[in-house]
Coordinates of C-alpha atoms (C1' of nucleotides) and ligand atoms in Angstrom, one line a residue:
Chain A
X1 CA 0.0 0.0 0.0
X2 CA 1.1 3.6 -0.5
X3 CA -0.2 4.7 2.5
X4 CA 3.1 2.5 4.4
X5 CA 5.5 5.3 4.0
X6 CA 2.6 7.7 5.7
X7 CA 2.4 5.4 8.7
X8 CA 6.2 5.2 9.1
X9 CA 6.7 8.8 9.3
X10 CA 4.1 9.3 12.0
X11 CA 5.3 6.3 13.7
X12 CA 9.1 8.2 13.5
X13 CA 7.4 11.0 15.0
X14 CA 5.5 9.7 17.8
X15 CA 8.7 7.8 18.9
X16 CA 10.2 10.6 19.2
X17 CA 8.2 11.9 21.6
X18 CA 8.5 9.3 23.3
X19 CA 5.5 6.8 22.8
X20 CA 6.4 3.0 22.7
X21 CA 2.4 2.3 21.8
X22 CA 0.2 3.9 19.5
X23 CA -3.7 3.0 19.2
X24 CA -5.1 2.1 15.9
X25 CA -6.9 5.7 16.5
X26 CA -4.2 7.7 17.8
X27 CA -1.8 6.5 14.7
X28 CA -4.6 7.1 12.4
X29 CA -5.0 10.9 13.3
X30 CA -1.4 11.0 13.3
X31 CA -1.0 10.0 9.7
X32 CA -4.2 12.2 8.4
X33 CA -6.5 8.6 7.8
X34 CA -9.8 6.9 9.2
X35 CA -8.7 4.3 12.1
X36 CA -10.5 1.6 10.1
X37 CA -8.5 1.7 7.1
X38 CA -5.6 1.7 8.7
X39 CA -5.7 -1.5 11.1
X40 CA -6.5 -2.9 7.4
X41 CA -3.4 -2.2 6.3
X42 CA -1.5 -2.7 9.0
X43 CA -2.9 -6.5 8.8
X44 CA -2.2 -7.0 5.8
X45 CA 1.1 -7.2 7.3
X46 CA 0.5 -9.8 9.9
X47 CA -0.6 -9.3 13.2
X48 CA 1.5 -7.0 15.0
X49 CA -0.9 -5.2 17.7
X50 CA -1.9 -6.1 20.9
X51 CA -6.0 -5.9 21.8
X52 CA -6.6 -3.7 24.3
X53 CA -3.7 -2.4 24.0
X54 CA -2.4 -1.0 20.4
X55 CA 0.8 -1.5 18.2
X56 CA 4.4 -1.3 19.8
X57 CA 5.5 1.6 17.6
X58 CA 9.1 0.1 17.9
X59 CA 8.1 -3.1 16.4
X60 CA 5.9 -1.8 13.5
X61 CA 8.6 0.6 12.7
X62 CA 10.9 -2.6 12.3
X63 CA 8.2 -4.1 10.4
X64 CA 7.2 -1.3 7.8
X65 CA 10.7 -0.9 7.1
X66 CA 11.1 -4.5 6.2
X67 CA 8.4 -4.2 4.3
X68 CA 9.3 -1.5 2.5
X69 CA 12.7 -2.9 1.9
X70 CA 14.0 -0.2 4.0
X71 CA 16.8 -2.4 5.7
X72 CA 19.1 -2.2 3.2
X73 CA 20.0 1.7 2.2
X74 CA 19.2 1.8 -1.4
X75 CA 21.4 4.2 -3.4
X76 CA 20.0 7.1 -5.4
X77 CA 21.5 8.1 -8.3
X78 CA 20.3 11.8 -9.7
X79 CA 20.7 13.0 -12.7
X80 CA 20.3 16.9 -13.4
X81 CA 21.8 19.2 -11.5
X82 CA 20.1 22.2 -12.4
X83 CA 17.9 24.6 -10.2
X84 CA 15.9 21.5 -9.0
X85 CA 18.7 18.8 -8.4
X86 CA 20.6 21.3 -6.8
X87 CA 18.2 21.0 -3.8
X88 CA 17.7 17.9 -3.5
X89 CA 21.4 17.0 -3.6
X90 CA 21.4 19.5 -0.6
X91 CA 18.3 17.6 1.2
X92 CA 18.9 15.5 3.9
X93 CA 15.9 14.3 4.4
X94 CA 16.8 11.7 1.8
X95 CA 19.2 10.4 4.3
X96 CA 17.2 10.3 7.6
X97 CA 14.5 8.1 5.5
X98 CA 16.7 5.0 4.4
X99 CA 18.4 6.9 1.4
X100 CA 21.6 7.5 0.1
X101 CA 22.6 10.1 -3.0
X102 CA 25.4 8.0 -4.4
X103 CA 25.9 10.0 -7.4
X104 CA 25.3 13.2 -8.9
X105 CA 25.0 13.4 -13.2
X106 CA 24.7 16.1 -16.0
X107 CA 25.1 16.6 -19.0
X108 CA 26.5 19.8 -19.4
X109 CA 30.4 20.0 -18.6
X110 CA 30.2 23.4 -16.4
X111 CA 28.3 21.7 -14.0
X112 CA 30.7 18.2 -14.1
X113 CA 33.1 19.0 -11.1
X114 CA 31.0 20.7 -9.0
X115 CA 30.7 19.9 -5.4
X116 CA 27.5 19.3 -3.5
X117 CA 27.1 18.2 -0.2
X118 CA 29.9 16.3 -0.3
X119 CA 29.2 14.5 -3.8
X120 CA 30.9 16.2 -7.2
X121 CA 29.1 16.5 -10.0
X122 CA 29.9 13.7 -13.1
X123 CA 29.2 13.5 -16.7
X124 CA 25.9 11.4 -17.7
X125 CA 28.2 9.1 -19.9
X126 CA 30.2 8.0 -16.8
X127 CA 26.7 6.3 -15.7
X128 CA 27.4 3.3 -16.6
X129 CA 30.8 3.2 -14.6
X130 CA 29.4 4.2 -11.8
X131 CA 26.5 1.9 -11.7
X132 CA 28.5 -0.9 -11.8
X133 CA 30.6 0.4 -8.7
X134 CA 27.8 2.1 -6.7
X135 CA 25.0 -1.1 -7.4
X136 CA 22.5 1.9 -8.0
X137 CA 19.0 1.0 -7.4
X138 CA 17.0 4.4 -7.7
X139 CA 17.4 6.7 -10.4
X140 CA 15.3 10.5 -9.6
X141 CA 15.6 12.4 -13.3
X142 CA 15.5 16.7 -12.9
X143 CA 16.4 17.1 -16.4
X144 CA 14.2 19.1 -18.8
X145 CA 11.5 17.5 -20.3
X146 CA 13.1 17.2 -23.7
X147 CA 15.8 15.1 -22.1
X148 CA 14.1 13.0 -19.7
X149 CA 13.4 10.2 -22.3
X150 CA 17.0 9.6 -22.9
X151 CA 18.3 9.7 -19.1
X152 CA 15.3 7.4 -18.6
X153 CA 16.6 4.6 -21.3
X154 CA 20.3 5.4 -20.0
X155 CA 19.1 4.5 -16.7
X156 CA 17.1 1.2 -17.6
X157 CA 20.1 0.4 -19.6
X158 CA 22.6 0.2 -16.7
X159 CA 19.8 -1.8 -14.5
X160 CA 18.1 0.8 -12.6
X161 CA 14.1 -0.6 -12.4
X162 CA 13.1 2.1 -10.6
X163 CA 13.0 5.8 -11.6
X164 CA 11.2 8.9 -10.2
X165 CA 10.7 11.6 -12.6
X166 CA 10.4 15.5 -12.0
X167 CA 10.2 15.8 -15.6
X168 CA 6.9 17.1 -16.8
X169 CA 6.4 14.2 -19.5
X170 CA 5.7 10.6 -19.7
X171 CA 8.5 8.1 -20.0
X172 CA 8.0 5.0 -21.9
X173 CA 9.9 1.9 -19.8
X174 CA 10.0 -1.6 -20.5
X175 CA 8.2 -4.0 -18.4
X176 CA 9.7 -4.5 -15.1
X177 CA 10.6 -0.6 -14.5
X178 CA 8.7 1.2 -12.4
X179 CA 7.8 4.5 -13.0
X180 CA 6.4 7.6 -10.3
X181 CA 6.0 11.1 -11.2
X182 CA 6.1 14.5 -10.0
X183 CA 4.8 17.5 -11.5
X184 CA 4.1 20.0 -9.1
X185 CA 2.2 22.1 -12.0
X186 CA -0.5 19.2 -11.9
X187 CA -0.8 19.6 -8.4
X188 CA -1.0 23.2 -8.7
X189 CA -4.0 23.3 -11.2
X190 CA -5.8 20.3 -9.5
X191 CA -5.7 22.9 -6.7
X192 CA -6.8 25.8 -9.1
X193 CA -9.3 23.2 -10.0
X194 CA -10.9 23.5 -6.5
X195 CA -11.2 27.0 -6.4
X196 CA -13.2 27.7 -9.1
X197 CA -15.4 24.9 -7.9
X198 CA -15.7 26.6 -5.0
X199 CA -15.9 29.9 -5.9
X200 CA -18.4 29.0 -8.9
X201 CA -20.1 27.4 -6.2
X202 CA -20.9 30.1 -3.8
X203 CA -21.3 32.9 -6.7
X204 CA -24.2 31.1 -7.8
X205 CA -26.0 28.8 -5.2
X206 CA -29.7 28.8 -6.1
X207 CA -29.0 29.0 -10.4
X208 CA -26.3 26.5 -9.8
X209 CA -23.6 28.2 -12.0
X210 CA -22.4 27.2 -15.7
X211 CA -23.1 23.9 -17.2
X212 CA -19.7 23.0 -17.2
X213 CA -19.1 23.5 -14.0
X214 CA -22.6 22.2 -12.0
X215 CA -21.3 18.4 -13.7
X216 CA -23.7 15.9 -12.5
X217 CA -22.2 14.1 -9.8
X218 CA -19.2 16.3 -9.2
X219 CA -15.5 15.3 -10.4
X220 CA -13.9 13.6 -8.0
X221 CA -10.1 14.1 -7.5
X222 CA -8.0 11.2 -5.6
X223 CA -5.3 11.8 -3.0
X224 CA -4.4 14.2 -0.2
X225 CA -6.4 15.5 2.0
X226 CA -9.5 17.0 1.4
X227 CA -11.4 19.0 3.8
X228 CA -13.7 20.7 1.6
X229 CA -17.1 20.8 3.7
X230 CA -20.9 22.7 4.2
Chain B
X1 CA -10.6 14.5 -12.0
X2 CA -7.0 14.7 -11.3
X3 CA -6.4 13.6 -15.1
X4 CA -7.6 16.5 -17.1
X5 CA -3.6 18.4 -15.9
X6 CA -2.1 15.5 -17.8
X7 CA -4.2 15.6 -20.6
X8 CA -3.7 19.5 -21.0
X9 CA 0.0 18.7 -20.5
X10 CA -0.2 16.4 -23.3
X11 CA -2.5 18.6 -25.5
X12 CA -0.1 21.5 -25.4
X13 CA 3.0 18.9 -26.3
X14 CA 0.6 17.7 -29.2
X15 CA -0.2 21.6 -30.4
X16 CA 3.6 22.6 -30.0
X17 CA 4.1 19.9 -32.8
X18 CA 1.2 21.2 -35.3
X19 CA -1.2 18.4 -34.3
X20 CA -4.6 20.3 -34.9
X21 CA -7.4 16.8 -34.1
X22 CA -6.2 13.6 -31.7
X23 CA -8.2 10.7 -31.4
X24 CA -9.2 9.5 -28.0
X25 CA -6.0 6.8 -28.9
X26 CA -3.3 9.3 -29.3
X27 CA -4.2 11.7 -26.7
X28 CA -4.7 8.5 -24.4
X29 CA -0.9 7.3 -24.9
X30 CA 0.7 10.6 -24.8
X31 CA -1.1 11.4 -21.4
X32 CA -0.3 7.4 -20.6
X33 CA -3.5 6.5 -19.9
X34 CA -6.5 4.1 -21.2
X35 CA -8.2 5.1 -24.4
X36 CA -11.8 4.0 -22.6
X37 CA -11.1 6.0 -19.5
X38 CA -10.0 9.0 -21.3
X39 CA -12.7 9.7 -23.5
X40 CA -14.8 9.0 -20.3
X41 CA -13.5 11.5 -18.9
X42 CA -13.8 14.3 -21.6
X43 CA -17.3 13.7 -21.7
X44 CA -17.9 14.5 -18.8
X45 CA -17.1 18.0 -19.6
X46 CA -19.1 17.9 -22.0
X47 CA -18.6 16.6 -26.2
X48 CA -16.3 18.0 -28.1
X49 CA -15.4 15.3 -30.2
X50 CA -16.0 14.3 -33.6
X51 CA -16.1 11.0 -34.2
X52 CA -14.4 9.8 -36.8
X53 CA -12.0 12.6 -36.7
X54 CA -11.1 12.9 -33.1
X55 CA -11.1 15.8 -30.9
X56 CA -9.8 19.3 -31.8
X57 CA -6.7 20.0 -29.8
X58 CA -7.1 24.0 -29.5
X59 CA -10.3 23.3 -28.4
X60 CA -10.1 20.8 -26.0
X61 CA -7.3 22.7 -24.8
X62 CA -9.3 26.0 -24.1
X63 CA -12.1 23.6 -22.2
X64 CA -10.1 22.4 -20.2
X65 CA -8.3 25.6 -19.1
X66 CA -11.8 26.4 -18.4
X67 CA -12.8 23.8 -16.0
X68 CA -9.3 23.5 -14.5
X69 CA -10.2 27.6 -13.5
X70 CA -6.7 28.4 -15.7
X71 CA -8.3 31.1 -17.3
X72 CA -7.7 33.8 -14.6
X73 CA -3.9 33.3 -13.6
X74 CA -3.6 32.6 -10.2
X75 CA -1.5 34.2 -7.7
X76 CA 0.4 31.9 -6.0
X77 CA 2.9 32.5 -2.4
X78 CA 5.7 30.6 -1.7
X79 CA 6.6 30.7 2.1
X80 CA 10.0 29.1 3.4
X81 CA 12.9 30.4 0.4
X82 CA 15.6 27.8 1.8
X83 CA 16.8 25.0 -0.2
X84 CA 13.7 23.7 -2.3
X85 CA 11.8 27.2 -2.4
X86 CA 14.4 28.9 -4.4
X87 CA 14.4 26.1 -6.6
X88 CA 10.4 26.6 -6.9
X89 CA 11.3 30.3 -7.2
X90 CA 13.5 30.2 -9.8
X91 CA 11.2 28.0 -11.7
X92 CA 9.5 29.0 -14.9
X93 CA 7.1 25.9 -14.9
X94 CA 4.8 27.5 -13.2
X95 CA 4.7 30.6 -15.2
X96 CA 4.0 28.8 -18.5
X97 CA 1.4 26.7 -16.8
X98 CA -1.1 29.4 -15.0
X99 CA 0.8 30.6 -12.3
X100 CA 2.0 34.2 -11.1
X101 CA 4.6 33.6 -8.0
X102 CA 3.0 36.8 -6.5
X103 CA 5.3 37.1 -3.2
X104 CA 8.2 35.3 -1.6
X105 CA 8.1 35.1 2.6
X106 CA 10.6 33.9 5.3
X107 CA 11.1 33.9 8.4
X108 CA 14.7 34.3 8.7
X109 CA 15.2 37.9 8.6
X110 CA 18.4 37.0 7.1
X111 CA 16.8 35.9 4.1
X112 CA 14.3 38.4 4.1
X113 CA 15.4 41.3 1.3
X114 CA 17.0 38.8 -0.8
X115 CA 16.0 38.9 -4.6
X116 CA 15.3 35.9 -6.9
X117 CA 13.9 36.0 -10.2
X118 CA 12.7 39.7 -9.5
X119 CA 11.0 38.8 -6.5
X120 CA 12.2 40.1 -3.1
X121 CA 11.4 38.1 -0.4
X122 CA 9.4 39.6 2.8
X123 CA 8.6 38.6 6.3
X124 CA 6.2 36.3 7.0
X125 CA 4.8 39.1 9.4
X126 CA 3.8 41.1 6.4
X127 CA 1.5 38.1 4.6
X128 CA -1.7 39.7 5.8
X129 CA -0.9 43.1 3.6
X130 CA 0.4 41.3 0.3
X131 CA -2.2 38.9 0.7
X132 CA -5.2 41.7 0.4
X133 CA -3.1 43.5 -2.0
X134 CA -2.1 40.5 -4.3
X135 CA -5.5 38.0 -3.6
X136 CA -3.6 35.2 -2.8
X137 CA -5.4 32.1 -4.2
X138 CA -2.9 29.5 -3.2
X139 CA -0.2 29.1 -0.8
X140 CA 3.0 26.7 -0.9
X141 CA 4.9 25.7 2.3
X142 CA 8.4 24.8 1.8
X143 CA 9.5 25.2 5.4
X144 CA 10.9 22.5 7.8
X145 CA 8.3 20.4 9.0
X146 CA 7.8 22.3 12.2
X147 CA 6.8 25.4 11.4
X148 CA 4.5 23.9 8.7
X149 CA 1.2 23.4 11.0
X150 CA 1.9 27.7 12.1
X151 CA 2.7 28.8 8.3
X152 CA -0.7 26.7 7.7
X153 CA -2.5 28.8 10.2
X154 CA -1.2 31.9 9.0
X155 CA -2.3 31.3 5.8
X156 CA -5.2 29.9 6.5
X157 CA -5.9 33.2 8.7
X158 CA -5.5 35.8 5.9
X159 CA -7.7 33.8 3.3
X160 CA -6.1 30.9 1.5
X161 CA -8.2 28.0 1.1
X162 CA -5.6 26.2 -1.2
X163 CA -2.2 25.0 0.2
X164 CA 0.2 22.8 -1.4
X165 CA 2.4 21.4 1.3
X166 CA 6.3 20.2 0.6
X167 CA 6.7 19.7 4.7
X168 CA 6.7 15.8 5.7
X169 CA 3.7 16.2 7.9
X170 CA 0.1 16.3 7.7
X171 CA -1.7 19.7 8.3
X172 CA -4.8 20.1 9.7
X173 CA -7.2 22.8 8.4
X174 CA -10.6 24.1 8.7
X175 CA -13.1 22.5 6.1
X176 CA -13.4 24.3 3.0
X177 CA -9.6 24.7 2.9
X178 CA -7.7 21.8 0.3
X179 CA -4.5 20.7 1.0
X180 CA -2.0 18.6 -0.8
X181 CA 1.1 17.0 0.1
X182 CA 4.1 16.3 -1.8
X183 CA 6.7 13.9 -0.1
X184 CA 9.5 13.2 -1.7
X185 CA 10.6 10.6 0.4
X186 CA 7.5 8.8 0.1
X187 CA 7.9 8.4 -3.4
X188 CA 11.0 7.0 -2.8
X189 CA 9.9 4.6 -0.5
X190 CA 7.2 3.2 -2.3
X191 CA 9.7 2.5 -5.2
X192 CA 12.1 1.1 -3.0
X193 CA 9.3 -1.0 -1.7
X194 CA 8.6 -2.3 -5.5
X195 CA 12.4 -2.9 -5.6
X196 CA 12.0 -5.2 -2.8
X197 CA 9.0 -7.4 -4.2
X198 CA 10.6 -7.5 -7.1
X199 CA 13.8 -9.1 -5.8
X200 CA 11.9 -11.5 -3.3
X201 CA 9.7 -12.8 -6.4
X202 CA 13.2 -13.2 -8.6
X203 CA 15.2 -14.8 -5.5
X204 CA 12.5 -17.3 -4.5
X205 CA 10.5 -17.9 -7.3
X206 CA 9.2 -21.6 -6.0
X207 CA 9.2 -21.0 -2.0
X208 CA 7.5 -18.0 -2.8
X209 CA 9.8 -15.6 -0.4
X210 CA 8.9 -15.0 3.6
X211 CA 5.6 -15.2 4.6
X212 CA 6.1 -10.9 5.2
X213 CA 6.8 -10.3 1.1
X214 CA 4.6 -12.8 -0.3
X215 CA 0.9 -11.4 0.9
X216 CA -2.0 -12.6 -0.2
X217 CA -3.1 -10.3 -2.7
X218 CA -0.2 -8.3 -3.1
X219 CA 0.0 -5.2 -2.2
X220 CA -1.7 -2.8 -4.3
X221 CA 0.2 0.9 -4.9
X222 CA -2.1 3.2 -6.8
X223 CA -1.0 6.1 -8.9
X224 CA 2.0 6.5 -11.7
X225 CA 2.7 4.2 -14.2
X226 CA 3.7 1.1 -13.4
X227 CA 5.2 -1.5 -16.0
X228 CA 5.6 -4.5 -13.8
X229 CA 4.6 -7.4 -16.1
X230 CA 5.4 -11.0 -16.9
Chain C
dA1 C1' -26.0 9.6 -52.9
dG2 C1' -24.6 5.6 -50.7
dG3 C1' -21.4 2.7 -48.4
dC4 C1' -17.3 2.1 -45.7
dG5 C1' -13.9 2.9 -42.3
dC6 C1' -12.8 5.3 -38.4
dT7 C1' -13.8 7.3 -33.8
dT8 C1' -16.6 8.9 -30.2
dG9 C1' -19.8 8.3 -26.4
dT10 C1' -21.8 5.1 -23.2
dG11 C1' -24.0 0.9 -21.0
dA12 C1' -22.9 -2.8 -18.2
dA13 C1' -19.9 -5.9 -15.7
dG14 C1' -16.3 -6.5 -12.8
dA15 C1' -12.5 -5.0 -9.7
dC16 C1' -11.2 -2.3 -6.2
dG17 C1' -11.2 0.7 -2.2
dT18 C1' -13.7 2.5 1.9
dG19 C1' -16.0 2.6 6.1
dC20 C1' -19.2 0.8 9.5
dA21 C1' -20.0 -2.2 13.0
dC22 C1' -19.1 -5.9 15.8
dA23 C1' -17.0 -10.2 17.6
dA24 C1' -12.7 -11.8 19.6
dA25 C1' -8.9 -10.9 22.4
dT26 C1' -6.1 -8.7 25.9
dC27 C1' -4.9 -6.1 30.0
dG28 C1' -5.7 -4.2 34.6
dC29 C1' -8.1 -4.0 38.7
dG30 C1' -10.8 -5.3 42.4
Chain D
dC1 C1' -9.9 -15.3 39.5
dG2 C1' -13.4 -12.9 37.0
dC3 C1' -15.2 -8.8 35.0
dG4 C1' -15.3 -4.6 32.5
dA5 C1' -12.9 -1.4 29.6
dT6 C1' -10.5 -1.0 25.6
dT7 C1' -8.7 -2.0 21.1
dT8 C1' -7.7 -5.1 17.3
dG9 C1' -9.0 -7.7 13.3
dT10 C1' -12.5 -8.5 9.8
dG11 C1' -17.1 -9.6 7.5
dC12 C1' -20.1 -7.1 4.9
dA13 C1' -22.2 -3.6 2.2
dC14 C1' -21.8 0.4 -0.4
dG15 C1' -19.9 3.5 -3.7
dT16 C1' -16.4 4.5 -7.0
dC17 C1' -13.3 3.6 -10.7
dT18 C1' -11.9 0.8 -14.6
dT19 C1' -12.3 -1.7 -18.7
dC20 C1' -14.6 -4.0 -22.4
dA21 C1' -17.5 -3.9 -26.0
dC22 C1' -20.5 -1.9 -29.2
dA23 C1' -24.0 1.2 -31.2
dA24 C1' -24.3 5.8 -33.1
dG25 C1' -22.3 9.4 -35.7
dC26 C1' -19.2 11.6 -39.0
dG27 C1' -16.4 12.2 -43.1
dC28 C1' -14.4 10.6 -47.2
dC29 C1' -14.3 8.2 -51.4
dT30 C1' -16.4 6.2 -55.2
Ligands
LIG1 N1 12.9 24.0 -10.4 C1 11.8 23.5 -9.9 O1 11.4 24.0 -8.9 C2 11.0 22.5 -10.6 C3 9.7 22.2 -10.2 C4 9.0 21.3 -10.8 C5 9.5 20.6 -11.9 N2 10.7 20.9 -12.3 C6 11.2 20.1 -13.4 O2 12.4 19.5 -13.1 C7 13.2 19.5 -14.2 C8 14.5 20.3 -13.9 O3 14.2 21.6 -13.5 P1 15.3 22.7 -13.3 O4 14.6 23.9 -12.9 O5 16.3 22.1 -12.3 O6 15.9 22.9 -14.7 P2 17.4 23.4 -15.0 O7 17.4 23.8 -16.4 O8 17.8 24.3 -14.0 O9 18.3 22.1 -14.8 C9 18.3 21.0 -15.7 C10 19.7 20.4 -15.6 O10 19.6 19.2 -16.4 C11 20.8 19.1 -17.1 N3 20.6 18.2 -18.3 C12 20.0 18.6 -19.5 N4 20.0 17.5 -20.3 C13 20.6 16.5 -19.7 C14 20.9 15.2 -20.0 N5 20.6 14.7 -21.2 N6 21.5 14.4 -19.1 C15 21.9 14.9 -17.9 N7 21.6 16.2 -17.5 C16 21.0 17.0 -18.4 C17 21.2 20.5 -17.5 O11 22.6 20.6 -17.8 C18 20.8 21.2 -16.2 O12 21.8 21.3 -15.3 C19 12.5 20.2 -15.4 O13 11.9 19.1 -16.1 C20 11.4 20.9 -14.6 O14 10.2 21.0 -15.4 C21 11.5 21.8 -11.7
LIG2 N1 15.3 20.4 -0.4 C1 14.6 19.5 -0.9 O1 15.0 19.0 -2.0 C2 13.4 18.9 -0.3 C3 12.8 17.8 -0.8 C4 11.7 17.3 -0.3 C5 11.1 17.9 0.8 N2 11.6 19.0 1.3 C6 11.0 19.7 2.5 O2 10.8 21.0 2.2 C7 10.9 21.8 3.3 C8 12.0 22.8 3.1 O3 13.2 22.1 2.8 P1 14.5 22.9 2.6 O4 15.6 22.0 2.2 O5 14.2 24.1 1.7 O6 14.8 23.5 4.0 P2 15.6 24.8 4.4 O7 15.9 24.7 5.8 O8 16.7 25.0 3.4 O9 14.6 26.0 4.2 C9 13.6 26.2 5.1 C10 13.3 27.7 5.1 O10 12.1 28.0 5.8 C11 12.2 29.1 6.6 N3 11.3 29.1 7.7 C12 11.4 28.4 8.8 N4 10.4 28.6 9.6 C13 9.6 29.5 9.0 C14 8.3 30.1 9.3 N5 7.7 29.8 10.4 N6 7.8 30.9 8.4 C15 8.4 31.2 7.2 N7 9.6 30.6 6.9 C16 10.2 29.8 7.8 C17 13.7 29.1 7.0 O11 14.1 30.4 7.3 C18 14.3 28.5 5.7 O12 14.7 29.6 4.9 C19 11.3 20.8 4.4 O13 10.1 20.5 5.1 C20 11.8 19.6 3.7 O14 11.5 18.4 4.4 C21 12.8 19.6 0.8

DNA sequence: AGGCGCTTGTGAAGACGTGCACAAATCGCG
DNA sequence: CGCGATTTGTGCACGTCTTCACAAGCGCCT
């Protein structure tokens, strides 16, 4: 489930402040979900909480992890070190989650040499050299869009089967690659989205607005949080 | 629906190229999505299609814009200029895409004054003023996770009822306000755990793995593409 | 004008996710 | 030792999303 890393997080969090059990309820708030759904996904994991009591947030920590494949620090490999790579290279919150930048790329040879955090900057066509030292298993592309496609196949081709893209585009990957996404433009116009819902919504209450926008049932938009209410 | 950014995303890639009609196929694989579900979705905002011919791509484009609420440009302010926001700053994606970066706001008075991309950023004190002069429709946190609930509040207080949230932590707001997350680490962790299923299935194909990695159903990961086959 | 190929729009079936509600289980306390 | 308070784990029902499949519609070519 996707909601795992969610859990884990809170779970981090409520260790630190000291808690060594968390109720189904308590985790649930914690992690922004209904209590329900959550003990069903925390089952699906085998039965780690105690009736009556709640989960030892040690022990499902240990077990999330596991299941997440979290035991083993997985090494990143990020190619584009423009505006956007440049922060996360910077980010340590990569670190503190099970993460480690093993390698900076780009393409363009002003950047190659460059120090970041710790980690200088190489050329994209030393990728394959690297991969084969560093055992790469994550590959995060903030190229351009134009050049995403290429640095995708690059990666695939030196065995990286999972890649997160920044790159406003799809990527075309052969079975077995996985693929996740982030465009932060999408998630600013699904946000736009709501506001002219809403604000077409209380301009016109009794005519009901436009056509287009009074749709018959509504359009639903998944994920996050949505508190949009009376 | 949270499709109709990708499908706009994909229009404009199709009109940059001359591409004047798609069909419901085309538009469907440049977006990477069914052919079925997409045209489902484009009716609901009503039919501009031809069939036979496909759907006209300036059109579409302009309907679209219209439902998404793109056709006033939205003010947007980014509060927390550290490592990520000057990357959002300093980036024209969100320009091209229906977006005005209106104001820039820190707390660090050492940041404050500092010009990026011919925006100065203020104290977070002086929100309430821009916010009434600009109209803030939509607020972006990129602080440390601790100050993200308070920046939430503040921004809550002085009007914004959209927030996109890059802090690792769930916020709570008032209903009628819509929040959305980006987590960077999760991402990461939900490929790593694909990078872990994948290698129990290869290792122990006929034992079928640990009782932990090989779950009834599997575990299901909605969202992005994903290309795990045979 | 008529037929043919192509494409949209949609009905229906199935898969999936969600949340309620409750039985089973555990702990603490008298 | 037993009882009640508390919390997990889950069966069930409901709504939503997805996908297939096909009729209806449109344009082009003869
Ligand atoms: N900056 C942001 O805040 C932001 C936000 C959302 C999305 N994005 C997306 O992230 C991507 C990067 O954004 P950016 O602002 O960092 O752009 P940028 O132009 O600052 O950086 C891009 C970097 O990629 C390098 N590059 C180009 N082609 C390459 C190749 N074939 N191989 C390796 N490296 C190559 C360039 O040399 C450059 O350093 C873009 O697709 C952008 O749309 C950026
Ligand atoms: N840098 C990345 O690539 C990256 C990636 C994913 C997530 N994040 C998250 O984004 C957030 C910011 O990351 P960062 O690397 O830019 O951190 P940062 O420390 O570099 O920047 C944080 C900025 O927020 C400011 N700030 C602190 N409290 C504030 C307040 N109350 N009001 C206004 N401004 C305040 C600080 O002065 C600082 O300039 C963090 O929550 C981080 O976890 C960052």
């Amino acid at each position: 489930m996707a909601r795992l890393p969610e859990y884990l997080r809170a779970l981090h969090s409520l260790a630190e402040n000291g808690h060594e059990t968390v109720s189904s309820e308590g985790l649930a708030s914690a992690a922004g979900v209904n209590s329900a759904k959550l003990r069903k996904d925390l089952s699906q994991l085998g039965s780690y909480g105690t009736r009556g009591v709640g989960y030892d947030v040690g022990l499902l920590i240990e077990q999330i992890e596991y299941v997440l494949g979290l035991t083993q620090r997985r090494a990143v490999a990020l190619v584009g070190v423009g505006n956007l790579g440049h922060a996360l290279a910077g980010y340590d919150g990569f670190a503190s989650r099970g993460f480690r930048i093993a390698a900076l790329f780009d393409a363009d040879s002003g950047r190659v040499g460059e120090e970041i955090n710790g980690l200088v900057v190489r050329h994209v066509d030393e990728l394959p050299r690297v991969a084969a030292e560093e055992s790469i298993a994550i590959g995060v592309i903030a190229t351009p869009a134009p050049a995403a496609q290429q640095v995708a196949d690059q990666l695939v081709a030196v065995g990286v089967t999972s890649i997160l893209n920044f790159a406003p585009c799809v990527l075309s990957v052969p079975a077995g690659v996985d693929v996740r996404k982030v465009d932060l433009a999408i998630e600013l116009q699904i946000l736009s989205f709501h506001e002219h819902r809403k604000a077409s919504l209380t301009a016109l209450p009794t005519t009901g607005g436009s056509a287009l926008t009074a749709l018959p049932g509504g359009l639903a938009v998944t994920e996050s949080q949505e508190a949009i209410g009376t």
